[in-house]
Amino acid sequence: MSANPHPDIERVLIDADSIQQRVAELAAEIDRDYADKPRLLLVGVLKGAFIFLSDLCRALTVPHAVDFMAVSSYGMTATSGAVRIVLDLRMPIEGMHVLLVEDIVDSGHTLHYLQQVLASRGPASLRTCALSRKQRPEAMSVPVDYLGFTIPDVWVVGYGLDYADTHRTLPYIGVLKPEVYR
Ligand code: IMP
Ligand code: MG
């Protein structure tokens, strides 16, 4: 990692090497758990999960397919209780082992909603892998089978995570300077 983070970043929470190491560990766990389960489908939640998913799926050795969903979000940082699907899967998931891949669990609304929707479609199994989860009670109440990192309840960017669609491609996860919110 470069010595100085992006000027909008107050501090680096998780550096690039730590992320890559954790992704490798998660992939090894998933490889082990799905070794005897054919028809694994990774479902990435756009846009935030696309970088995490691309690293995770390439670290897996177990055969799998990849598809995406997208849900609406309202405002820049506000996470409302209302979730709406704006991009759905191309194929039915009945009989498939589905692993939902999400960037971050904040209020937990998005994950809870997607878990309900996918479970109703009759997959052989449904599990969730999240890169990060905020340390707040609501986020803890949603089941996550594979968790990368627990982070403080602050707005973070990088490694797919954005603020108003910026800072997604930083290689680390960092906390934005407060003045950037204005
Ligand atoms: P939820 O509040 O758990 O439903 O999270 C909704 C979505 O908001 C997540 O999937 C992320 O895409 C986004 N989000 C929540 N917290 C952050 C953050 O700190 N940085 C960037 N995106 C976030
Ligand atoms: Mg997301």
Coordinates of C-alpha atoms and ligand atoms in Angstrom, one line a residue:
M1 CA 0.0 0.0 0.0
S2 CA 1.2 3.5 -0.7
A3 CA 2.4 5.4 2.4
N4 CA -0.3 8.1 2.2
P5 CA -3.9 7.3 1.8
H6 CA -6.3 9.4 -0.4
P7 CA -6.6 13.0 0.8
D8 CA -10.3 12.4 1.6
I9 CA -9.5 9.5 4.0
E10 CA -9.2 10.2 7.7
R11 CA -7.7 6.9 8.5
V12 CA -7.2 3.5 7.0
L13 CA -9.3 0.9 8.9
I14 CA -8.3 -2.3 7.0
D15 CA -5.3 -2.2 4.7
A16 CA -5.1 -4.0 1.4
D17 CA -2.9 -6.8 2.5
S18 CA -5.2 -7.6 5.4
I19 CA -8.2 -7.6 3.1
Q20 CA -6.5 -10.0 0.7
Q21 CA -5.5 -12.3 3.5
R22 CA -9.0 -12.4 4.9
V23 CA -10.5 -13.1 1.4
A24 CA -8.2 -16.0 1.0
E25 CA -9.3 -17.4 4.4
L26 CA -13.0 -17.0 3.6
A27 CA -12.5 -18.7 0.2
A28 CA -10.7 -21.6 2.0
E29 CA -13.7 -22.0 4.4
I30 CA -16.2 -21.9 1.5
D31 CA -14.1 -24.4 -0.5
R32 CA -14.2 -26.7 2.4
D33 CA -18.0 -26.3 3.1
Y34 CA -19.1 -26.7 -0.5
A35 CA -16.7 -29.4 -1.5
D36 CA -19.5 -32.0 -1.7
K37 CA -22.2 -29.6 -3.0
P38 CA -22.5 -29.2 -6.7
R39 CA -24.3 -26.2 -8.3
L40 CA -23.0 -23.4 -6.1
L41 CA -24.2 -20.0 -7.2
L42 CA -22.6 -16.8 -5.9
V43 CA -25.0 -13.9 -5.9
G44 CA -23.2 -10.6 -5.6
V45 CA -25.2 -7.5 -4.5
L46 CA -24.3 -4.6 -6.8
K47 CA -22.7 -2.3 -6.8
G48 CA -20.8 -2.5 -3.5
A49 CA -19.9 -6.2 -3.6
F50 CA -18.4 -6.3 -7.0
I51 CA -14.7 -6.0 -6.0
F52 CA -15.0 -8.3 -3.0
L53 CA -16.9 -10.9 -5.1
S54 CA -14.3 -10.7 -8.0
D55 CA -11.5 -11.5 -5.6
L56 CA -13.5 -14.1 -3.6
C57 CA -14.6 -16.0 -6.6
R58 CA -11.1 -16.2 -8.1
A59 CA -9.8 -17.5 -4.8
L60 CA -12.3 -20.3 -4.8
T61 CA -11.4 -23.7 -6.2
V62 CA -14.9 -25.3 -5.8
P63 CA -16.9 -25.0 -9.1
H64 CA -19.4 -22.2 -9.0
A65 CA -21.4 -19.8 -11.1
V66 CA -21.8 -16.0 -10.5
D67 CA -24.8 -13.8 -10.9
F68 CA -25.8 -10.4 -9.6
M69 CA -28.7 -8.6 -8.0
A70 CA -29.1 -4.9 -7.4
V71 CA -31.3 -3.2 -4.9
S72 CA -32.3 0.5 -4.7
S73 CA -30.8 2.8 -2.1
Y74 CA -32.2 6.1 -1.1
G75 CA -30.0 9.2 -0.6
M76 CA -26.2 9.2 -0.2
T77 CA -25.6 7.5 3.1
A78 CA -29.0 7.0 4.5
T79 CA -30.1 3.4 4.7
S80 CA -33.8 3.3 4.7
G81 CA -36.0 0.3 5.6
A82 CA -37.5 0.2 2.2
V83 CA -35.7 -2.1 -0.2
R84 CA -36.6 -2.7 -3.9
I85 CA -35.0 -5.0 -6.4
V86 CA -33.8 -3.1 -9.5
L87 CA -31.9 -6.0 -11.0
D88 CA -32.8 -9.6 -10.5
L89 CA -31.2 -13.0 -11.2
R90 CA -31.3 -14.3 -14.8
M91 CA -32.2 -17.9 -13.8
P92 CA -34.3 -19.7 -11.2
I93 CA -32.3 -20.9 -8.2
E94 CA -34.4 -23.9 -7.3
G95 CA -32.2 -26.7 -6.2
M96 CA -29.1 -24.6 -6.2
H97 CA -26.7 -23.9 -3.3
V98 CA -26.8 -20.1 -3.1
L99 CA -24.2 -18.0 -1.4
L100 CA -25.3 -14.3 -1.1
V101 CA -22.2 -12.0 -1.3
E102 CA -22.7 -8.6 0.3
D103 CA -20.3 -5.7 0.9
I104 CA -21.4 -4.5 4.3
V105 CA -24.2 -5.1 6.8
D106 CA -25.3 -1.7 8.3
S107 CA -29.0 -1.6 9.3
G108 CA -29.3 -5.2 8.1
H109 CA -32.4 -4.3 6.0
T110 CA -30.9 -5.1 2.6
L111 CA -29.6 -8.5 3.7
H112 CA -32.7 -9.4 5.6
Y113 CA -34.8 -8.6 2.5
L114 CA -32.6 -10.5 0.1
Q115 CA -32.4 -13.5 2.3
Q116 CA -36.3 -13.6 2.5
V117 CA -36.6 -13.2 -1.3
L118 CA -34.0 -15.9 -2.2
A119 CA -35.2 -18.3 0.4
S120 CA -38.7 -18.1 -1.1
R121 CA -37.4 -19.4 -4.4
G122 CA -36.5 -22.9 -3.2
P123 CA -32.7 -23.1 -3.2
A124 CA -31.1 -26.3 -1.9
S125 CA -29.4 -24.1 0.6
L126 CA -28.9 -20.4 1.3
R127 CA -26.0 -18.8 3.1
T128 CA -24.5 -15.4 3.3
C129 CA -21.0 -14.0 3.0
A130 CA -20.4 -10.4 4.0
L131 CA -17.1 -8.6 3.7
S132 CA -17.9 -6.5 6.8
R133 CA -20.5 -5.8 9.4
K134 CA -20.9 -2.7 11.5
Q135 CA -20.9 -3.0 15.3
R136 CA -24.5 -2.1 15.9
P137 CA -27.3 -4.3 17.3
E138 CA -29.4 -4.2 14.1
A139 CA -26.5 -5.5 12.0
M140 CA -25.9 -8.3 14.5
S141 CA -29.4 -9.6 14.2
V142 CA -29.1 -10.7 10.6
P143 CA -27.4 -14.1 10.1
V144 CA -24.0 -14.0 8.3
D145 CA -22.3 -17.4 7.7
Y146 CA -19.0 -16.0 6.5
L147 CA -17.9 -12.6 7.8
G148 CA -14.8 -10.8 6.8
F149 CA -14.5 -8.0 9.4
T150 CA -16.4 -6.4 12.2
I151 CA -16.0 -2.6 11.9
P152 CA -17.0 0.4 14.0
D153 CA -20.3 2.1 13.2
V154 CA -18.8 4.8 10.9
W155 CA -19.2 5.4 7.1
V156 CA -16.4 3.6 5.3
V157 CA -15.3 3.6 1.7
G158 CA -13.0 1.6 -0.6
Y159 CA -12.8 -2.0 -1.8
G160 CA -16.2 -1.6 -3.5
L161 CA -17.7 0.6 -0.8
D162 CA -18.7 4.1 -1.8
Y163 CA -19.7 7.5 -0.7
A164 CA -22.1 8.9 -3.4
D165 CA -20.5 6.6 -5.9
T166 CA -16.9 7.8 -5.2
H167 CA -13.9 6.1 -3.6
R168 CA -15.0 2.6 -4.6
T169 CA -11.7 1.6 -6.1
L170 CA -9.4 2.4 -3.2
P171 CA -7.6 -0.9 -2.4
Y172 CA -8.2 -0.5 1.4
I173 CA -11.2 0.2 3.6
G174 CA -11.0 3.7 5.1
V175 CA -13.0 6.3 7.1
L176 CA -13.9 9.4 5.2
K177 CA -13.0 12.8 6.6
P178 CA -16.1 14.6 8.0
E179 CA -15.7 17.6 5.6
V180 CA -16.2 15.3 2.6
Y181 CA -19.8 14.7 3.7
R182 CA -20.7 18.4 3.2
Ligands
IMP1 P1 -28.1 -1.9 5.2 O1 -28.3 -0.7 6.0 O2 -27.5 -3.1 6.0 O3 -29.4 -2.3 4.5 O4 -27.0 -1.6 4.1 C1 -27.5 -1.1 2.9 C2 -26.3 -0.9 2.0 O5 -25.8 0.4 2.3 C3 -25.1 -1.8 2.0 O6 -25.2 -2.9 1.2 C4 -24.0 -0.9 1.4 O7 -24.1 -0.9 0.0 C5 -24.5 0.5 1.9 N1 -23.7 0.9 3.1 C6 -24.0 0.8 4.4 N2 -23.0 1.3 5.2 C7 -22.0 1.7 4.3 C8 -20.7 2.3 4.5 O8 -20.3 2.6 5.6 N3 -20.1 2.6 3.4 C9 -20.5 2.4 2.1 N4 -21.7 1.8 1.9 C10 -22.5 1.4 3.0
MG2 MG -24.4 -3.3 -0.7

